[in-house]
Short mmCIF file of C-alpha atoms in Angstrom, two decimals:
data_model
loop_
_atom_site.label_atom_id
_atom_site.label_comp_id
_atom_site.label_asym_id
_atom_site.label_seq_id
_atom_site.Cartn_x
_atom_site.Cartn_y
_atom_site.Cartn_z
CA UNK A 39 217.28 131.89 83.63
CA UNK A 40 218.86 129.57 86.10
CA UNK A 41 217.74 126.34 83.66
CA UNK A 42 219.22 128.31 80.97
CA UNK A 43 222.75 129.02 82.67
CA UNK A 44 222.35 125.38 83.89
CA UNK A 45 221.95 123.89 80.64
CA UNK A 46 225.53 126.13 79.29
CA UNK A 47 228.70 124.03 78.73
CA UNK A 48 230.81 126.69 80.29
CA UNK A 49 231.55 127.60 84.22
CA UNK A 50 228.70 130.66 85.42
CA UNK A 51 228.46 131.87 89.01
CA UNK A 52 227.14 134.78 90.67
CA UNK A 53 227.69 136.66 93.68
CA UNK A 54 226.16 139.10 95.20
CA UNK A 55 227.04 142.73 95.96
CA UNK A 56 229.58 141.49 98.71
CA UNK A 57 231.28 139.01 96.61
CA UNK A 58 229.44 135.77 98.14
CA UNK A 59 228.34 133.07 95.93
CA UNK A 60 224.63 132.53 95.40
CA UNK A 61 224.32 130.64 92.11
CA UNK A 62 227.00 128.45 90.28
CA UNK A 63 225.69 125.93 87.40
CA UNK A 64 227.20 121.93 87.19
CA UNK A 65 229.50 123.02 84.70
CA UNK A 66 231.58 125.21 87.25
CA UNK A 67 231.24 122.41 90.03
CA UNK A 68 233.22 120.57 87.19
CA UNK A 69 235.90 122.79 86.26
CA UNK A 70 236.45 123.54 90.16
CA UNK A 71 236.50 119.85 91.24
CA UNK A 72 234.19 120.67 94.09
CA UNK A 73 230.83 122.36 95.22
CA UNK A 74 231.22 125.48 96.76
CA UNK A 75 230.28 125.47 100.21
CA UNK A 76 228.23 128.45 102.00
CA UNK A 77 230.60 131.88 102.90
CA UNK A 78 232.53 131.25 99.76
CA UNK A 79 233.69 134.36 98.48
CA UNK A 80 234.51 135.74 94.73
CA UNK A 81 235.29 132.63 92.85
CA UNK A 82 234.32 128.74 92.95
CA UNK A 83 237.70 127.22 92.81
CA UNK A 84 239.63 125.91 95.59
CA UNK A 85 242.98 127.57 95.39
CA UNK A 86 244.11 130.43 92.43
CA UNK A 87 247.14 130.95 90.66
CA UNK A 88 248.95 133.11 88.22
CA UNK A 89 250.01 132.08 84.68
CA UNK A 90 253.26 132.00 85.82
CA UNK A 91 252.68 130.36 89.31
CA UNK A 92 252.95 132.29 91.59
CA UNK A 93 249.47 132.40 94.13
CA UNK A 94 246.63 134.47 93.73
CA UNK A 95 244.71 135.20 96.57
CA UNK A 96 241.04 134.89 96.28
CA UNK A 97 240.43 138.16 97.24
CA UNK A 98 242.64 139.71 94.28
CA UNK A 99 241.24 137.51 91.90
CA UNK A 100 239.50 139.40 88.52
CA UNK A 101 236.16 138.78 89.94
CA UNK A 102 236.97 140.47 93.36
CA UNK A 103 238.30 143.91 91.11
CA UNK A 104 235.27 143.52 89.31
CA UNK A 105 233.15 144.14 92.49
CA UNK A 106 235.51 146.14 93.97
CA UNK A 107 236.17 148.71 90.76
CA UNK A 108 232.84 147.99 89.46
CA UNK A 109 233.64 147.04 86.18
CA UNK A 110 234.20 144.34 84.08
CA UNK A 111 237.77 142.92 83.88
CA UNK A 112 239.04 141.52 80.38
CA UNK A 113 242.04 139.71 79.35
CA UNK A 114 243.20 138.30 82.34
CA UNK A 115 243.99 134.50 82.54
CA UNK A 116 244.65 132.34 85.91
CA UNK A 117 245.19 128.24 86.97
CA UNK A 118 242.68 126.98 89.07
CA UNK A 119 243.46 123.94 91.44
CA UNK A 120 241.59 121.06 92.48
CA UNK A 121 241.66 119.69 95.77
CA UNK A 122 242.94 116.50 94.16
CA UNK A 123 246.11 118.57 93.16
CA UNK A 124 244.91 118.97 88.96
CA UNK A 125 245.03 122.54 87.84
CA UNK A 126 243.02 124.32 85.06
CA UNK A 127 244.53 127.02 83.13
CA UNK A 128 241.52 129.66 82.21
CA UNK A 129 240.17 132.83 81.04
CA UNK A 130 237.77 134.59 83.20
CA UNK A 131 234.86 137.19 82.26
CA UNK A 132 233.70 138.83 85.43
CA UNK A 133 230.84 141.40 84.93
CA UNK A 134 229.16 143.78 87.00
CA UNK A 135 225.12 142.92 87.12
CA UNK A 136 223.07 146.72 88.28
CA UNK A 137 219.95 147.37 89.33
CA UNK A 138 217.47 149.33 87.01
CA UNK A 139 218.62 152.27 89.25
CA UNK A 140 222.38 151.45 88.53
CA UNK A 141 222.99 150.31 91.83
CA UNK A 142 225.59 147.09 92.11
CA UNK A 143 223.88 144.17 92.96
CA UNK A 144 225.97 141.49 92.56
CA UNK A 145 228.39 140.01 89.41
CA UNK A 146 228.39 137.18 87.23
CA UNK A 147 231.97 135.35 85.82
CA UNK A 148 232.33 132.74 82.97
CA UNK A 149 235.44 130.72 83.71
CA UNK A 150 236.95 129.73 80.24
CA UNK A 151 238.80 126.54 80.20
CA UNK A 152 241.75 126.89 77.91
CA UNK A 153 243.54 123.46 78.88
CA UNK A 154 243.29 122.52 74.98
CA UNK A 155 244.73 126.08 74.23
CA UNK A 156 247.78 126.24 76.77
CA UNK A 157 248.70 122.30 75.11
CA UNK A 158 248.92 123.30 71.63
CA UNK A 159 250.91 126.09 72.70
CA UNK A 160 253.47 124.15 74.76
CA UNK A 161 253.29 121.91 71.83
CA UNK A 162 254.39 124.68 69.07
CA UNK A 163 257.15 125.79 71.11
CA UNK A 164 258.26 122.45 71.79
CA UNK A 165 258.28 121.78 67.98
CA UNK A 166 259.82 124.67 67.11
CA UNK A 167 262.57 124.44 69.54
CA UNK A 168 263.28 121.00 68.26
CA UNK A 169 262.85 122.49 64.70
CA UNK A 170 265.66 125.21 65.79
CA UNK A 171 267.72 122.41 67.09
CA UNK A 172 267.44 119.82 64.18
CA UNK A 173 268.60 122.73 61.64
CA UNK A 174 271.57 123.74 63.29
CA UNK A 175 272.73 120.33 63.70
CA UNK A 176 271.57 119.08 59.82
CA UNK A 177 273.83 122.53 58.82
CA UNK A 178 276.79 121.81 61.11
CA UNK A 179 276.35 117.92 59.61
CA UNK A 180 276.24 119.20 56.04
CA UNK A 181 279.27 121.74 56.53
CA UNK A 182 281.36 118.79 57.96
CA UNK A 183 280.30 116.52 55.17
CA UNK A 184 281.42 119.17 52.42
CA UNK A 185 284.52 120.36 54.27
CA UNK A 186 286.02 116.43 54.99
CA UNK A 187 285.06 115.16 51.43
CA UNK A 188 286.74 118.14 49.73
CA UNK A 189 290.01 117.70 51.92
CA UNK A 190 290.00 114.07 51.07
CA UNK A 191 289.14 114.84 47.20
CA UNK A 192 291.95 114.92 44.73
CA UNK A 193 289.96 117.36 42.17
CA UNK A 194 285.92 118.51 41.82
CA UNK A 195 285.30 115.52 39.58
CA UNK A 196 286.34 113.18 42.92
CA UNK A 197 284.30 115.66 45.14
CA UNK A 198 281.10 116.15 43.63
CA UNK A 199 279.89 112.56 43.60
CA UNK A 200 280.93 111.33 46.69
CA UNK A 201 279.70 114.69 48.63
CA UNK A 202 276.26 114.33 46.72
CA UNK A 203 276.08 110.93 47.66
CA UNK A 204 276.23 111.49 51.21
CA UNK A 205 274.11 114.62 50.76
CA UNK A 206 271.36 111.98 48.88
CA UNK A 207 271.65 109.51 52.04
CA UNK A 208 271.18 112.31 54.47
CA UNK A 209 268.05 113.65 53.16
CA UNK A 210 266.63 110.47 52.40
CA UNK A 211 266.65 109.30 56.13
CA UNK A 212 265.41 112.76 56.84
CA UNK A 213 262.37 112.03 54.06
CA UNK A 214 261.73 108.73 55.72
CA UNK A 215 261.68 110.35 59.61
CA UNK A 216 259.69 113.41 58.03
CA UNK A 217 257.22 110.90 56.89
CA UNK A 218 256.72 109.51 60.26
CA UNK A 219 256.72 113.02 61.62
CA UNK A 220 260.06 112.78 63.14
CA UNK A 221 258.75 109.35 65.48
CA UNK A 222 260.65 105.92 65.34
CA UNK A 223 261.58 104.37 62.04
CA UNK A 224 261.84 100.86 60.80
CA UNK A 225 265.20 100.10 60.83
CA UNK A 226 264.46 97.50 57.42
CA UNK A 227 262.39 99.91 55.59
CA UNK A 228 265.76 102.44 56.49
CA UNK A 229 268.04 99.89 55.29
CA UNK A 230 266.31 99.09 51.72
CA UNK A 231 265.89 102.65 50.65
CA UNK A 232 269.71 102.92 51.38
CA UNK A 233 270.50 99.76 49.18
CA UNK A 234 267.45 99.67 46.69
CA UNK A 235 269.23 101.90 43.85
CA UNK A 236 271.88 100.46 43.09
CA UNK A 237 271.96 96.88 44.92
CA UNK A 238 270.27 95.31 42.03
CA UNK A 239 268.94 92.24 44.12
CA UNK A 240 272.79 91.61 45.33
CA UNK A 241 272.37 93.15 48.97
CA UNK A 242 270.73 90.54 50.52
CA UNK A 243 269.23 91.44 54.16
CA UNK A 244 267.51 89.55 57.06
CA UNK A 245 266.74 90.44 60.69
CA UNK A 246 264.08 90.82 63.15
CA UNK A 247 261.61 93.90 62.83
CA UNK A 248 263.12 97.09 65.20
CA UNK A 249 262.47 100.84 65.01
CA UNK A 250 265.26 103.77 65.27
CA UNK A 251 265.09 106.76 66.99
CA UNK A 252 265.41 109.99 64.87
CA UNK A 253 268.81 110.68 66.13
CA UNK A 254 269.80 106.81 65.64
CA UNK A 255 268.48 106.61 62.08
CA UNK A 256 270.29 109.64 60.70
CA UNK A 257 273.43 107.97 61.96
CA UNK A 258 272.99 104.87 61.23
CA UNK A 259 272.08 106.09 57.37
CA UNK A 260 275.36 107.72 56.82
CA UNK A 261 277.27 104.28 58.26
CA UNK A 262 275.54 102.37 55.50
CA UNK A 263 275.67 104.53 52.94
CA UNK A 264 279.30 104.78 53.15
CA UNK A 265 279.58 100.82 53.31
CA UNK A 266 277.23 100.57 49.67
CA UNK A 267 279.31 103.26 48.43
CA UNK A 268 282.58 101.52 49.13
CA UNK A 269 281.49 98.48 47.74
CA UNK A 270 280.09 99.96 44.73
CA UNK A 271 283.23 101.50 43.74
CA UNK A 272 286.27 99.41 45.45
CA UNK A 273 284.32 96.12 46.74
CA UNK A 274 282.03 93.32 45.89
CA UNK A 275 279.02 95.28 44.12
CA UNK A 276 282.38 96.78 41.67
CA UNK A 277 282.16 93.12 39.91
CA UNK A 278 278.69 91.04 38.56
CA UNK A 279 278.85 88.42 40.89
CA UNK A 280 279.50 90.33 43.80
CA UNK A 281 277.14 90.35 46.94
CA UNK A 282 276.74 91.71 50.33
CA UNK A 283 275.30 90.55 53.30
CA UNK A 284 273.95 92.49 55.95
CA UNK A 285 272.03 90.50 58.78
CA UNK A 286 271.24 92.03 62.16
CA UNK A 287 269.77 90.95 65.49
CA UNK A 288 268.68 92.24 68.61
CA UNK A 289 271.13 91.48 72.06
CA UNK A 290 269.73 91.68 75.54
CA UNK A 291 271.60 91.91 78.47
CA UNK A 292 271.52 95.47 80.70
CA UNK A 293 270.94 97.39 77.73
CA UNK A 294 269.11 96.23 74.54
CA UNK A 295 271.32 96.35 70.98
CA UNK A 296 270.98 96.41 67.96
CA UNK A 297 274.04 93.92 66.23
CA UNK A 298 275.09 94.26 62.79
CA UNK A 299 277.11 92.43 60.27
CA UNK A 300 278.11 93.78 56.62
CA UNK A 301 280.04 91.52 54.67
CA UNK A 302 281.14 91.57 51.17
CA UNK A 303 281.54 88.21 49.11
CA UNK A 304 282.55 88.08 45.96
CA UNK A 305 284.46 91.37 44.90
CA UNK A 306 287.78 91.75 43.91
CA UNK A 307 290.61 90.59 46.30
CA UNK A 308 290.74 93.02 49.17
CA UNK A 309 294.07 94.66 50.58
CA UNK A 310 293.56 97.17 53.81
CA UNK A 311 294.09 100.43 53.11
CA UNK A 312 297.39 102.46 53.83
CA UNK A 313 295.43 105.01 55.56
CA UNK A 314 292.08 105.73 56.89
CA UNK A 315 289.76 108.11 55.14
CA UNK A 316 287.33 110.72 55.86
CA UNK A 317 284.96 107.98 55.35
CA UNK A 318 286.07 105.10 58.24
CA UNK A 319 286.64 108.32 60.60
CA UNK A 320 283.14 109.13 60.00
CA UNK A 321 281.37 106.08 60.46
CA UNK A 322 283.48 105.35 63.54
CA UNK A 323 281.84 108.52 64.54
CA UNK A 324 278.45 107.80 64.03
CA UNK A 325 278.18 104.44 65.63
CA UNK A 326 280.78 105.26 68.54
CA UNK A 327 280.59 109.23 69.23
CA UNK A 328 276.91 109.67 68.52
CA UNK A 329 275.65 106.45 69.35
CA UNK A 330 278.02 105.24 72.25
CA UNK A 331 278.39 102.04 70.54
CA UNK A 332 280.93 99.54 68.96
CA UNK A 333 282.22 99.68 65.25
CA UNK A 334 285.17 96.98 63.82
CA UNK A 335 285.35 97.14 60.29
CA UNK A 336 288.06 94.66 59.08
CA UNK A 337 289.39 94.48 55.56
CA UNK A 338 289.69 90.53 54.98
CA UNK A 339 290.95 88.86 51.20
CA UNK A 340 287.83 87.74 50.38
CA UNK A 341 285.75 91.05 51.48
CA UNK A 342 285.53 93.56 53.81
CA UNK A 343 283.49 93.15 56.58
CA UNK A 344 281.86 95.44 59.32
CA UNK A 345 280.34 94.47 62.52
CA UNK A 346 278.59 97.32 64.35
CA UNK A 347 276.48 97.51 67.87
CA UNK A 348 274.62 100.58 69.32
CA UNK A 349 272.14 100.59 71.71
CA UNK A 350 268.39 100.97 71.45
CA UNK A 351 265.16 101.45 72.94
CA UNK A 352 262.92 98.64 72.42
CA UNK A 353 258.70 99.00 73.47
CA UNK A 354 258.04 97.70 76.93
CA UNK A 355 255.87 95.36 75.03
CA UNK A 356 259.04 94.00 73.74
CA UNK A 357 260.97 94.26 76.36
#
């Protein structure tokens, strides 16, 4: 019997009528982070704690009740600590062991460790508070979207396009971050699914390889999809010989940045506007609200053109 409870994966002591140890396999040694010594009493760990962290004496631990009420005691989960400070959340499974009179003898306890358990459960919540989160903004973002493009619309014909534009933009940076399960994105790969239907080969880009945040790559979508749309309708992509430019680097000084230039070549001549739209307030709000960063667009003769900084987090690799 002891080779057999040797031989188990899981943590099995025993103790004797009074609660003192007399048996304990390698797997509890283990789990406790030590080898119980002689006089220990009830249980093999060190030091015993609640779920919610609060101490747990030894001596009203489940395998103590279980001698003491002689019964077995189910459902009950505690932490164990190491003496190196690590702690073990787990499920004990104290049982009475009788005599063939029915006399107590002594108890036995499997220690469940539920480590894996208590992670993917911090994990869900974590996820689903972030899930909570990301809705409420994505519906306060789509309520501003529809509210500011229909105040700056003359009719529906003027509002439908230009709100499902932005709409199309916002969902497919959302695609792209659902696709890397919400992690960094690659700020090119970002930039050429903006651009790809309707640049036609006239965007042209170039920079160094750097990857957004979530948060950052929603914003910085919206920035550039306002700039194509722009130029599609008013600017250099509204005539065949038309291009745009967009380069970017990284700048390193206290903070790293990400730098970006848009510029429009070849478009129709180009007059400032007589007052800013929904459209320049919201990319200003992007890049310097959300983003704490700088954004200058300027509307030159020969094409508009938008510089744009915001910081970043670059790998300490990189860094």
């Amino acid at each position: 019997m002891r080779d057999l409870l040797e031989a188990l994966p899981a943590a099995i002591y025993t103790t004797d009528a009074n609660g003192r140890i007399n048996f304990y396999n390698r797997a509890a040694v283990e789990m406790a982070g030590r080898t119980p010594q002689p006089g220990d009493e009830w249980c093999v760990t060190w030091k015993l704690y609640w779920p919610d962290g609060s101490p747990l004496p030894h001596s009203e631990c489940p395998m103590a009740v279980a001698l003491r009420e002689n019964r077995p005691v189910r459902g009950a989960e505690a932490v164990a600590e190491r003496p190196d400070g690590g702690r073990v959340p787990f499920i004990p499974y104290p049982t009475p062991l009788r005599d063939a009179a029915g006399n107590l003898v002594g108890a036995i306890n499997m220690l469940v460790d539920i480590s894996e358990r208590k992670r993917a459960e911090n994990a869900q919540k974590v996820l689903i508070d972030e899930l909570n989160h990301r809705v409420k903004n994505t519906l306060a973002t789509v309520q501003s979207l529809a509210s500011q493009t229909a105040r700056h619309a003359a009719d529906l014909e003027e509002f439908l396009p230009t709100f499902t534009g932005r709409l199309l933009a916002f969902a497919r940076a959302h695609d792209l971050l659902t696709q890397r399960n919400w992690q960094d994105a690659p700020f090119e790969k970002l930039v050429g699914d903006i651009v790809a239907p309707v640049s036609g080969g006239r965007v042209m880009t170039e920079g160094p390889h750097v990857d957004l945040d979530a948060r950052t790559a929603l914003s910085v979508t919206m920035v550039f999809n306002e700039l194509l749309t722009n130029a599609v309708k008013y600017g250099a992509l509204s005539l065949p010989d038309g291009s745009v430019s967009l380069t970017w680097r990284v700048g390193r000084g206290n903070q790293s940045t990400l730098e970006c230039e848009w510029r429009e070549r070849g478009g129709p001549p180009v007059t400032p506007p007589k007052r800013r739209g929904f459209g320049t307030r919201l990319m200003e709000r992007c890049i310097e609200h959300d983003l704490a960063g700088e954004f200058d667009l300027v509307f030159e003769p020969e094409g508009a053109r938008c510089r744009m900084v915001f910081p970043i987090m670059l790998p300490a690799s990189n860094g």
